[in-house]
PDB file of C-alpha atoms in Angstrom:
ATOM      1  CA  MET L 391      -4.371 -24.000  21.475  1.00 57.00           C
ATOM      2  CA  LYS L 392      -2.354 -22.252  24.194  1.00 69.00           C
ATOM      3  CA  ASN L 393      -0.384 -20.298  21.584  1.00 72.00           C
ATOM      4  CA  GLU L 394      -3.528 -19.166  19.801  1.00 74.00           C
ATOM      5  CA  LYS L 395      -5.143 -17.973  23.050  1.00 80.00           C
ATOM      6  CA  THR L 396      -1.993 -16.057  24.015  1.00 83.00           C
ATOM      7  CA  ALA L 397      -1.868 -14.381  20.593  1.00 81.00           C
ATOM      8  CA  ILE L 398      -5.533 -13.351  20.770  1.00 83.00           C
ATOM      9  CA  LYS L 399      -5.116 -11.837  24.249  1.00 87.00           C
ATOM     10  CA  THR L 400      -2.118  -9.887  22.962  1.00 88.00           C
ATOM     11  CA  ILE L 401      -4.133  -8.497  20.050  1.00 87.00           C
ATOM     12  CA  TYR L 402      -6.862  -7.261  22.407  1.00 90.00           C
ATOM     13  CA  TYR L 403      -4.137  -5.373  24.246  1.00 89.00           C
ATOM     14  CA  SER L 404      -2.941  -3.845  20.949  1.00 87.00           C
ATOM     15  CA  ILE L 405      -6.448  -2.683  20.023  1.00 89.00           C
ATOM     16  CA  LEU L 406      -7.048  -0.997  23.396  1.00 90.00           C
ATOM     17  CA  SER L 407      -3.585   0.562  23.423  1.00 88.00           C
ATOM     18  CA  SER L 408      -3.839   1.965  19.891  1.00 85.00           C
ATOM     19  CA  GLY L 409      -7.336   3.305  20.501  1.00 89.00           C
ATOM     20  CA  LEU L 410      -6.326   5.171  23.651  1.00 91.00           C
ATOM     21  CA  LEU L 411      -3.180   6.608  22.062  1.00 87.00           C
ATOM     22  CA  ALA L 412      -5.046   7.708  18.929  1.00 87.00           C
ATOM     23  CA  ILE L 413      -7.332   9.837  21.119  1.00 91.00           C
ATOM     24  CA  ILE L 414      -4.433  11.267  23.150  1.00 91.00           C
ATOM     25  CA  LYS L 415      -2.393  12.099  20.043  1.00 86.00           C
ATOM     26  CA  GLY L 416      -5.339  13.657  18.240  1.00 87.00           C
ATOM     27  CA  LEU L 417      -6.234  15.922  21.151  1.00 91.00           C
ATOM     28  CA  ALA L 418      -2.591  16.846  21.832  1.00 88.00           C
ATOM     29  CA  GLY L 419      -1.965  17.565  18.148  1.00 84.00           C
ATOM     30  CA  PHE L 420      -5.072  19.736  17.817  1.00 85.00           C
ATOM     31  CA  PHE L 421      -4.561  21.793  20.969  1.00 89.00           C
ATOM     32  CA  GLY L 422      -0.770  21.720  20.768  1.00 85.00           C
ATOM     33  CA  ASN L 423      -0.638  22.927  17.155  1.00 79.00           C
ATOM     34  CA  SER L 424       1.380  19.918  15.991  1.00 77.00           C
ATOM     35  CA  TYR L 425       0.555  18.547  12.553  1.00 71.00           C
ATOM     36  CA  ALA L 426       2.994  15.696  13.105  1.00 71.00           C
ATOM     37  CA  LEU L 427       1.015  14.572  16.160  1.00 79.00           C
ATOM     38  CA  ILE L 428      -2.245  14.701  14.224  1.00 77.00           C
ATOM     39  CA  ALA L 429      -0.720  12.558  11.454  1.00 72.00           C
ATOM     40  CA  ASP L 430       0.600  10.261  14.173  1.00 74.00           C
ATOM     41  CA  ALA L 431      -2.922   9.957  15.601  1.00 80.00           C
ATOM     42  CA  ILE L 432      -4.283   8.914  12.218  1.00 75.00           C
ATOM     43  CA  GLU L 433      -1.496   6.334  11.940  1.00 72.00           C
ATOM     44  CA  SER L 434      -2.576   4.933  15.326  1.00 77.00           C
ATOM     45  CA  THR L 435      -6.150   4.753  14.040  1.00 79.00           C
ATOM     46  CA  THR L 436      -5.011   2.546  11.153  1.00 74.00           C
ATOM     47  CA  ASP L 437      -3.269   0.391  13.764  1.00 76.00           C
ATOM     48  CA  ILE L 438      -6.677  -0.358  15.266  1.00 83.00           C
ATOM     49  CA  PHE L 439      -8.074  -1.599  11.957  1.00 79.00           C
ATOM     50  CA  SER L 440      -4.980  -3.684  11.233  1.00 76.00           C
ATOM     51  CA  SER L 441      -5.150  -5.219  14.725  1.00 82.00           C
ATOM     52  CA  PHE L 442      -8.769  -6.217  14.090  1.00 85.00           C
ATOM     53  CA  LEU L 443      -7.566  -7.908  10.894  1.00 81.00           C
ATOM     54  CA  VAL L 444      -4.932  -9.804  12.862  1.00 80.00           C
ATOM     55  CA  LEU L 445      -7.569 -10.780  15.437  1.00 83.00           C
ATOM     56  CA  PHE L 446      -9.790 -12.167  12.675  1.00 85.00           C
ATOM     57  CA  GLY L 447      -6.852 -14.082  11.207  1.00 81.00           C
ATOM     58  CA  LEU L 448      -5.845 -15.595  14.548  1.00 79.00           C
ATOM     59  CA  LYS L 449      -9.395 -16.704  15.335  1.00 82.00           C
ATOM     60  CA  TYR L 450      -9.838 -18.182  11.859  1.00 83.00           C
ATOM     61  CA  ALA L 451      -6.478 -19.966  12.107  1.00 78.00           C
ATOM     62  CA  LYS L 452      -7.684 -21.668  15.320  1.00 77.00           C
ATOM     63  CA  ARG L 453     -10.239 -23.684  13.375  1.00 82.00           C
ATOM     64  CA  PRO L 454      -9.382 -27.387  13.362  1.00 80.00           C
ATOM     65  CA  ALA L 455      -8.469 -29.280  10.206  1.00 79.00           C
ATOM     66  CA  ASP L 456     -11.421 -30.386   8.094  1.00 82.00           C
ATOM     67  CA  GLU L 457     -12.097 -32.156   4.810  1.00 83.00           C
ATOM     68  CA  ASN L 458     -11.296 -29.075   2.720  1.00 87.00           C
ATOM     69  CA  HIS L 459      -8.335 -27.978   4.892  1.00 84.00           C
ATOM     70  CA  PRO L 460      -6.526 -31.138   6.053  1.00 82.00           C
ATOM     71  CA  TYR L 461      -3.569 -29.086   7.311  1.00 81.00           C
ATOM     72  CA  GLY L 462      -5.764 -26.646   9.212  1.00 80.00           C
ATOM     73  CA  HIS L 463      -6.435 -22.968   8.520  1.00 82.00           C
ATOM     74  CA  GLY L 464      -3.103 -21.495   9.614  1.00 79.00           C
ATOM     75  CA  ARG L 465      -2.139 -20.201   6.183  1.00 83.00           C
ATOM     76  CA  ILE L 466      -4.495 -17.278   6.669  1.00 85.00           C
ATOM     77  CA  GLU L 467      -1.869 -15.745   8.989  1.00 80.00           C
ATOM     78  CA  PRO L 468       0.638 -14.691   6.306  1.00 84.00           C
ATOM     79  CA  LEU L 469      -2.271 -13.481   4.161  1.00 86.00           C
ATOM     80  CA  ILE L 470      -3.381 -11.247   7.033  1.00 83.00           C
ATOM     81  CA  THR L 471       0.238 -10.145   7.400  1.00 81.00           C
ATOM     82  CA  PHE L 472       0.156  -8.942   3.787  1.00 88.00           C
ATOM     83  CA  LEU L 473      -2.936  -6.857   4.564  1.00 85.00           C
ATOM     84  CA  VAL L 474      -1.295  -5.415   7.684  1.00 80.00           C
ATOM     85  CA  VAL L 475       1.761  -4.495   5.619  1.00 85.00           C
ATOM     86  CA  GLY L 476      -0.624  -2.786   3.202  1.00 87.00           C
ATOM     87  CA  PHE L 477      -2.004  -0.741   6.109  1.00 80.00           C
ATOM     88  CA  LEU L 478       1.543   0.196   7.113  1.00 79.00           C
ATOM     89  CA  ILE L 479       2.372   1.368   3.606  1.00 87.00           C
ATOM     90  CA  LEU L 480      -0.879   3.349   3.341  1.00 85.00           C
ATOM     91  CA  SER L 481      -0.106   4.968   6.701  1.00 79.00           C
ATOM     92  CA  ALA L 482       3.363   5.914   5.497  1.00 83.00           C
ATOM     93  CA  ILE L 483       1.969   7.373   2.261  1.00 89.00           C
ATOM     94  CA  PHE L 484      -0.625   9.378   4.194  1.00 83.00           C
ATOM     95  CA  ILE L 485       1.965  10.699   6.638  1.00 81.00           C
ATOM     96  CA  ALA L 486       4.271  11.642   3.757  1.00 86.00           C
ATOM     97  CA  HIS L 487       1.436  13.395   1.904  1.00 86.00           C
ATOM     98  CA  GLU L 488       0.359  15.359   4.980  1.00 81.00           C
ATOM     99  CA  SER L 489       3.962  16.234   5.813  1.00 81.00           C
ATOM    100  CA  ILE L 490       4.621  17.639   2.327  1.00 87.00           C
ATOM    101  CA  HIS L 491       1.356  19.606   2.489  1.00 84.00           C
ATOM    102  CA  ASN L 492       2.225  21.058   5.897  1.00 80.00           C
ATOM    103  CA  ILE L 493       5.779  21.913   4.817  1.00 82.00           C
ATOM    104  CA  ARG L 494       4.287  24.067   2.052  1.00 83.00           C
ATOM    105  CA  THR L 495       1.686  25.618   4.388  1.00 78.00           C
ATOM    106  CA  PRO L 496       2.843  28.283   6.883  1.00 72.00           C
ATOM    107  CA  HIS L 497       1.803  27.511  10.457  1.00 70.00           C
ATOM    108  CA  ASN L 498       2.675  28.379  14.039  1.00 75.00           C
ATOM    109  CA  LEU L 499       5.182  26.645  16.272  1.00 77.00           C
ATOM    110  CA  PRO L 500       3.967  23.603  18.226  1.00 81.00           C
ATOM    111  CA  LYS L 501       3.318  24.002  21.956  1.00 85.00           C
ATOM    112  CA  PRO L 502       6.242  22.973  24.221  1.00 88.00           C
ATOM    113  CA  TRP L 503       4.081  20.636  26.325  1.00 90.00           C
ATOM    114  CA  THR L 504       3.539  18.374  23.307  1.00 87.00           C
ATOM    115  CA  LEU L 505       7.071  17.065  23.957  1.00 90.00           C
ATOM    116  CA  ILE L 506       5.922  15.648  27.306  1.00 91.00           C
ATOM    117  CA  VAL L 507       3.023  13.884  25.613  1.00 89.00           C
ATOM    118  CA  LEU L 508       5.307  12.498  22.916  1.00 88.00           C
ATOM    119  CA  GLY L 509       7.867  11.289  25.456  1.00 91.00           C
ATOM    120  CA  ALA L 510       5.197   9.290  27.281  1.00 92.00           C
ATOM    121  CA  ILE L 511       3.849   7.913  23.977  1.00 89.00           C
ATOM    122  CA  ILE L 512       7.298   6.813  22.813  1.00 90.00           C
ATOM    123  CA  PHE L 513       7.929   5.032  26.111  1.00 92.00           C
ATOM    124  CA  TRP L 514       4.555   3.263  26.011  1.00 91.00           C
ATOM    125  CA  LYS L 515       4.816   2.258  22.352  1.00 87.00           C
ATOM    126  CA  GLU L 516       8.292   0.811  22.797  1.00 89.00           C
ATOM    127  CA  ILE L 517       7.057  -1.289  25.714  1.00 92.00           C
ATOM    128  CA  SER L 518       4.108  -2.411  23.572  1.00 90.00           C
ATOM    129  CA  PHE L 519       6.436  -3.329  20.717  1.00 90.00           C
ATOM    130  CA  ARG L 520       8.657  -5.460  22.940  1.00 91.00           C
ATOM    131  CA  LEU L 521       5.684  -7.146  24.604  1.00 91.00           C
ATOM    132  CA  VAL L 522       3.880  -8.022  21.370  1.00 90.00           C
ATOM    133  CA  LEU L 523       7.121  -9.076  19.638  1.00 89.00           C
ATOM    134  CA  LYS L 524       7.926 -11.401  22.549  1.00 90.00           C
ATOM    135  CA  LYS L 525       4.469 -12.957  22.274  1.00 87.00           C
ATOM    136  CA  SER L 526       4.859 -13.319  18.499  1.00 85.00           C
ATOM    137  CA  ILE L 527       8.074 -15.288  19.041  1.00 85.00           C
ATOM    138  CA  GLU L 528       6.460 -17.447  21.732  1.00 83.00           C
ATOM    139  CA  THR L 529       3.473 -18.248  19.508  1.00 81.00           C
ATOM    140  CA  ASN L 530       5.293 -18.368  16.136  1.00 77.00           C
ATOM    141  CA  SER L 531       2.714 -15.931  14.755  1.00 79.00           C
ATOM    142  CA  SER L 532       3.765 -13.936  11.689  1.00 74.00           C
ATOM    143  CA  SER L 533       0.687 -11.710  11.845  1.00 75.00           C
ATOM    144  CA  LEU L 534       1.355 -10.938  15.526  1.00 81.00           C
ATOM    145  CA  LYS L 535       4.906  -9.994  14.557  1.00 81.00           C
ATOM    146  CA  ALA L 536       3.503  -7.613  11.952  1.00 77.00           C
ATOM    147  CA  ASP L 537       1.279  -6.095  14.642  1.00 81.00           C
ATOM    148  CA  ALA L 538       4.329  -5.671  16.888  1.00 85.00           C
ATOM    149  CA  TRP L 539       6.041  -3.701  14.146  1.00 80.00           C
ATOM    150  CA  HIS L 540       2.976  -1.510  13.926  1.00 75.00           C
ATOM    151  CA  HIS L 541       3.779  -0.467  17.494  1.00 83.00           C
ATOM    152  CA  ARG L 542       7.420   0.116  16.570  1.00 83.00           C
ATOM    153  CA  SER L 543       6.494   2.190  13.505  1.00 78.00           C
ATOM    154  CA  ASP L 544       4.178   4.233  15.729  1.00 79.00           C
ATOM    155  CA  ALA L 545       7.050   4.775  18.155  1.00 84.00           C
ATOM    156  CA  ILE L 546       9.320   5.806  15.286  1.00 81.00           C
ATOM    157  CA  THR L 547       6.889   8.432  13.987  1.00 76.00           C
ATOM    158  CA  SER L 548       6.561   9.747  17.550  1.00 82.00           C
ATOM    159  CA  VAL L 549      10.365   9.913  17.918  1.00 85.00           C
ATOM    160  CA  MET L 550      10.620  11.820  14.655  1.00 80.00           C
ATOM    161  CA  ALA L 551       7.865  14.184  15.793  1.00 80.00           C
ATOM    162  CA  PHE L 552       9.690  14.690  19.107  1.00 86.00           C
ATOM    163  CA  ILE L 553      12.928  15.569  17.296  1.00 86.00           C
ATOM    164  CA  GLY L 554      11.161  17.852  14.846  1.00 83.00           C
ATOM    165  CA  ILE L 555       9.207  19.719  17.517  1.00 83.00           C
ATOM    166  CA  SER L 556      12.365  20.084  19.612  1.00 88.00           C
ATOM    167  CA  ILE L 557      14.217  21.628  16.655  1.00 87.00           C
ATOM    168  CA  ALA L 558      11.293  23.954  15.945  1.00 83.00           C
ATOM    169  CA  LEU L 559      11.131  25.127  19.568  1.00 85.00           C
ATOM    170  CA  ILE L 560      14.904  25.540  19.948  1.00 87.00           C
ATOM    171  CA  PHE L 561      15.490  27.507  16.747  1.00 86.00           C
ATOM    172  CA  GLY L 562      12.127  29.271  16.672  1.00 78.00           C
ATOM    173  CA  GLU L 563      10.801  31.248  13.714  1.00 77.00           C
ATOM    174  CA  GLY L 564      11.687  29.758  10.354  1.00 79.00           C
ATOM    175  CA  TYR L 565      11.781  26.194  11.723  1.00 80.00           C
ATOM    176  CA  GLU L 566       8.046  25.672  12.145  1.00 76.00           C
ATOM    177  CA  THR L 567       8.063  22.806   9.635  1.00 81.00           C
ATOM    178  CA  ALA L 568      10.802  20.813  11.377  1.00 83.00           C
ATOM    179  CA  ASP L 569       8.315  18.309  12.805  1.00 76.00           C
ATOM    180  CA  ASP L 570       6.802  17.849   9.338  1.00 80.00           C
ATOM    181  CA  TRP L 571      10.208  17.040   7.871  1.00 84.00           C
ATOM    182  CA  ALA L 572      10.734  14.577  10.716  1.00 79.00           C
ATOM    183  CA  ALA L 573       7.392  12.900   9.976  1.00 77.00           C
ATOM    184  CA  LEU L 574       8.372  12.647   6.298  1.00 83.00           C
ATOM    185  CA  PHE L 575      11.570  10.857   7.264  1.00 81.00           C
ATOM    186  CA  ALA L 576       9.581   8.509   9.530  1.00 76.00           C
ATOM    187  CA  ALA L 577       7.298   7.596   6.611  1.00 81.00           C
ATOM    188  CA  GLY L 578      10.299   6.308   4.663  1.00 83.00           C
ATOM    189  CA  PHE L 579      11.435   4.262   7.640  1.00 78.00           C
ATOM    190  CA  ILE L 580       7.957   2.712   7.985  1.00 77.00           C
ATOM    191  CA  ILE L 581       8.021   1.592   4.345  1.00 85.00           C
ATOM    192  CA  TYR L 582      11.420  -0.031   4.903  1.00 82.00           C
ATOM    193  CA  ASN L 583      10.093  -1.906   7.954  1.00 77.00           C
ATOM    194  CA  SER L 584       7.086  -2.984   5.901  1.00 81.00           C
ATOM    195  CA  TYR L 585       9.426  -4.889   3.606  1.00 85.00           C
ATOM    196  CA  LEU L 586      11.107  -6.573   6.608  1.00 79.00           C
ATOM    197  CA  ILE L 587       7.684  -7.826   7.754  1.00 79.00           C
ATOM    198  CA  PHE L 588       6.528  -8.794   4.256  1.00 87.00           C
ATOM    199  CA  ARG L 589       9.576 -10.897   3.343  1.00 85.00           C
ATOM    200  CA  PRO L 590       9.252 -13.735   5.921  1.00 80.00           C
ATOM    201  CA  ALA L 591       5.464 -13.895   5.387  1.00 82.00           C
ATOM    202  CA  LEU L 592       6.103 -14.377   1.667  1.00 87.00           C
ATOM    203  CA  GLY L 593       8.576 -17.139   2.499  1.00 83.00           C
ATOM    204  CA  GLU L 594       5.909 -18.820   4.618  1.00 82.00           C
ATOM    205  CA  ILE L 595       3.381 -18.757   1.768  1.00 86.00           C
ATOM    206  CA  MET L 596       5.980 -20.093  -0.689  1.00 86.00           C
ATOM    207  CA  ASP L 597       7.172 -22.879   1.675  1.00 83.00           C
ATOM    208  CA  GLU L 598      10.657 -21.419   1.576  1.00 84.00           C
ATOM    209  CA  HIS L 599      13.442 -23.303   3.378  1.00 83.00           C
ATOM    210  CA  LEU L 600      13.834 -21.169   6.509  1.00 80.00           C
ATOM    211  CA  TYR L 601      13.959 -23.587   9.432  1.00 86.00           C
ATOM    212  CA  ASP L 602      17.439 -25.133   9.691  1.00 90.00           C
ATOM    213  CA  ASP L 603      17.521 -24.964  13.508  1.00 90.00           C
ATOM    214  CA  LEU L 604      14.155 -26.714  13.799  1.00 92.00           C
ATOM    215  CA  ILE L 605      15.257 -29.409  11.335  1.00 95.00           C
ATOM    216  CA  GLU L 606      18.370 -30.094  13.436  1.00 95.00           C
ATOM    217  CA  GLU L 607      16.178 -30.373  16.531  1.00 95.00           C
ATOM    218  CA  ILE L 608      13.845 -32.801  14.737  1.00 96.00           C
ATOM    219  CA  ARG L 609      16.795 -34.966  13.684  1.00 96.00           C
ATOM    220  CA  ALA L 610      18.233 -34.967  17.215  1.00 95.00           C
ATOM    221  CA  VAL L 611      14.913 -35.966  18.800  1.00 96.00           C
ATOM    222  CA  SER L 612      14.422 -38.663  16.144  1.00 96.00           C
ATOM    223  CA  MET L 613      17.745 -40.282  16.996  1.00 95.00           C
ATOM    224  CA  SER L 614      16.616 -40.646  20.623  1.00 94.00           C
ATOM    225  CA  VAL L 615      13.814 -43.024  19.578  1.00 95.00           C
ATOM    226  CA  ASP L 616      14.549 -46.742  19.806  1.00 94.00           C
ATOM    227  CA  GLY L 617      14.674 -48.329  16.364  1.00 95.00           C
ATOM    228  CA  ILE L 618      15.542 -45.141  14.461  1.00 96.00           C
ATOM    229  CA  LEU L 619      18.979 -45.580  12.873  1.00 95.00           C
ATOM    230  CA  GLY L 620      19.123 -42.226  11.092  1.00 94.00           C
ATOM    231  CA  THR L 621      17.209 -39.596   9.156  1.00 95.00           C
ATOM    232  CA  GLU L 622      17.356 -38.538   5.524  1.00 93.00           C
ATOM    233  CA  LYS L 623      15.065 -35.925   3.981  1.00 94.00           C
ATOM    234  CA  CYS L 624      13.388 -33.511   6.361  1.00 95.00           C
ATOM    235  CA  PHE L 625      11.128 -30.789   4.998  1.00 94.00           C
ATOM    236  CA  VAL L 626       9.388 -28.209   7.163  1.00 93.00           C
ATOM    237  CA  ARG L 627       6.668 -25.755   6.216  1.00 90.00           C
ATOM    238  CA  LYS L 628       4.883 -23.310   8.477  1.00 86.00           C
ATOM    239  CA  ALA L 629       1.133 -22.699   8.650  1.00 81.00           C
ATOM    240  CA  GLY L 630      -0.050 -20.273  11.319  1.00 73.00           C
ATOM    241  CA  THR L 631       1.619 -21.125  14.624  1.00 75.00           C
ATOM    242  CA  LYS L 632       2.394 -24.741  13.640  1.00 83.00           C
ATOM    243  CA  TYR L 633       5.156 -26.412  11.644  1.00 88.00           C
ATOM    244  CA  HIS L 634       4.262 -29.343   9.376  1.00 92.00           C
ATOM    245  CA  VAL L 635       7.001 -31.916   8.802  1.00 95.00           C
ATOM    246  CA  ASP L 636       7.840 -34.502   6.123  1.00 95.00           C
ATOM    247  CA  LEU L 637      10.549 -36.803   7.495  1.00 96.00           C
ATOM    248  CA  HIS L 638      12.351 -39.817   6.059  1.00 96.00           C
ATOM    249  CA  ALA L 639      13.521 -42.062   8.929  1.00 96.00           C
ATOM    250  CA  MET L 640      15.800 -45.088   8.588  1.00 95.00           C
ATOM    251  CA  VAL L 641      15.162 -48.389  10.385  1.00 95.00           C
ATOM    252  CA  ASN L 642      16.608 -51.893  10.226  1.00 95.00           C
ATOM    253  CA  GLY L 643      15.694 -53.299   6.808  1.00 92.00           C
ATOM    254  CA  ASP L 644      15.218 -56.817   8.205  1.00 92.00           C
ATOM    255  CA  ILE L 645      12.300 -56.010  10.528  1.00 94.00           C
ATOM    256  CA  SER L 646       8.652 -56.567   9.573  1.00 93.00           C
ATOM    257  CA  VAL L 647       6.358 -53.926   8.101  1.00 93.00           C
ATOM    258  CA  THR L 648       4.372 -53.955  11.341  1.00 94.00           C
ATOM    259  CA  GLU L 649       7.491 -53.260  13.430  1.00 95.00           C
ATOM    260  CA  GLY L 650       8.475 -50.415  11.116  1.00 93.00           C
ATOM    261  CA  HIS L 651       4.944 -49.033  11.364  1.00 94.00           C
ATOM    262  CA  ASP L 652       5.069 -49.154  15.177  1.00 95.00           C
ATOM    263  CA  ILE L 653       8.436 -47.380  15.230  1.00 96.00           C
ATOM    264  CA  SER L 654       7.125 -44.593  12.983  1.00 95.00           C
ATOM    265  CA  HIS L 655       4.174 -44.034  15.343  1.00 95.00           C
ATOM    266  CA  LYS L 656       6.503 -43.939  18.321  1.00 96.00           C
ATOM    267  CA  LEU L 657       8.695 -41.425  16.482  1.00 96.00           C
ATOM    268  CA  LYS L 658       5.711 -39.233  15.658  1.00 96.00           C
ATOM    269  CA  ASP L 659       4.445 -39.283  19.249  1.00 95.00           C
ATOM    270  CA  THR L 660       7.918 -38.409  20.563  1.00 96.00           C
ATOM    271  CA  LEU L 661       8.312 -35.477  18.169  1.00 96.00           C
ATOM    272  CA  LEU L 662       4.887 -34.066  19.099  1.00 94.00           C
ATOM    273  CA  LYS L 663       5.718 -34.426  22.796  1.00 93.00           C
ATOM    274  CA  ASP L 664       9.217 -32.912  22.674  1.00 94.00           C
ATOM    275  CA  ILE L 665       8.510 -30.174  20.086  1.00 92.00           C
ATOM    276  CA  PRO L 666       4.994 -28.828  20.854  1.00 85.00           C
ATOM    277  CA  ASN L 667       4.990 -26.396  17.901  1.00 83.00           C
ATOM    278  CA  LEU L 668       4.819 -29.245  15.396  1.00 90.00           C
ATOM    279  CA  GLY L 669       1.512 -29.896  13.659  1.00 87.00           C
ATOM    280  CA  ASN L 670       1.054 -32.626  11.046  1.00 90.00           C
ATOM    281  CA  ILE L 671       4.002 -35.043  10.783  1.00 94.00           C
ATOM    282  CA  LEU L 672       4.353 -37.384   7.815  1.00 94.00           C
ATOM    283  CA  ILE L 673       7.005 -40.068   8.350  1.00 96.00           C
ATOM    284  CA  HIS L 674       8.375 -42.208   5.534  1.00 95.00           C
ATOM    285  CA  ILE L 675      10.278 -45.298   6.670  1.00 95.00           C
ATOM    286  CA  GLU L 676      13.519 -46.130   4.820  1.00 93.00           C
ATOM    287  CA  PRO L 677      15.277 -49.522   5.205  1.00 92.00           C
ATOM    288  CA  LYS L 678      18.933 -49.457   6.243  1.00 83.00           C
TER     289      LYS L 678
END
């Protein structure tokens, strides 16, 4: 439950951060004559909606296992990740559309002070990305990782806007659309990052073999339990912030069924104690 609470607190931070920055970007873009900043503000607004989706997913995933969901409700996390990726792609398409429109529409140069605003935004968004990504690793949350990359994509669009506005201000007349070209480039980068977020979430849904390090840790902990002579098959699948394990453990073939049963319970208790991220553990005893 600690992981889930940490993830939810992190999402509240994301919602407040994105909301504040959307207002700042919108006002700076409007008064600073920067179409890239206005597009960036709209992208931050979509971040708010996607963060609310992640919040819903995390709260739903906290529900305990029941008769209809014996492994819990954690699988909603990658599904929410897919929706967040959809928001990212829609944001990129919108930014690209607006950029192309603005490139074809004559407009004035952005105000120089918009660079100061963008510099502060880039700094804040990069900090937010690192903070949320760290929490996603701590909690094993795929949807929180997707939210972290929302912060990074926001930072990227701001960096591109900063470069574009700088070019426009340095070279002057004839380069008014430089920030729009920069935003167009950022849209492509956001789509690429969307794939990087989508791929592991798909692997989670498909129970893809992705956890070699965890399997080695499970085998090592198993061998520390009295009565365990070895391990054979070990399958791991992820659901939300937990990993569910199917493990074949070898014991002395001459002991009684009761003794083998007791050893399997001891093994399960030890694994849950030493590797807190494990959820349901199914142990099959093999005679050796």
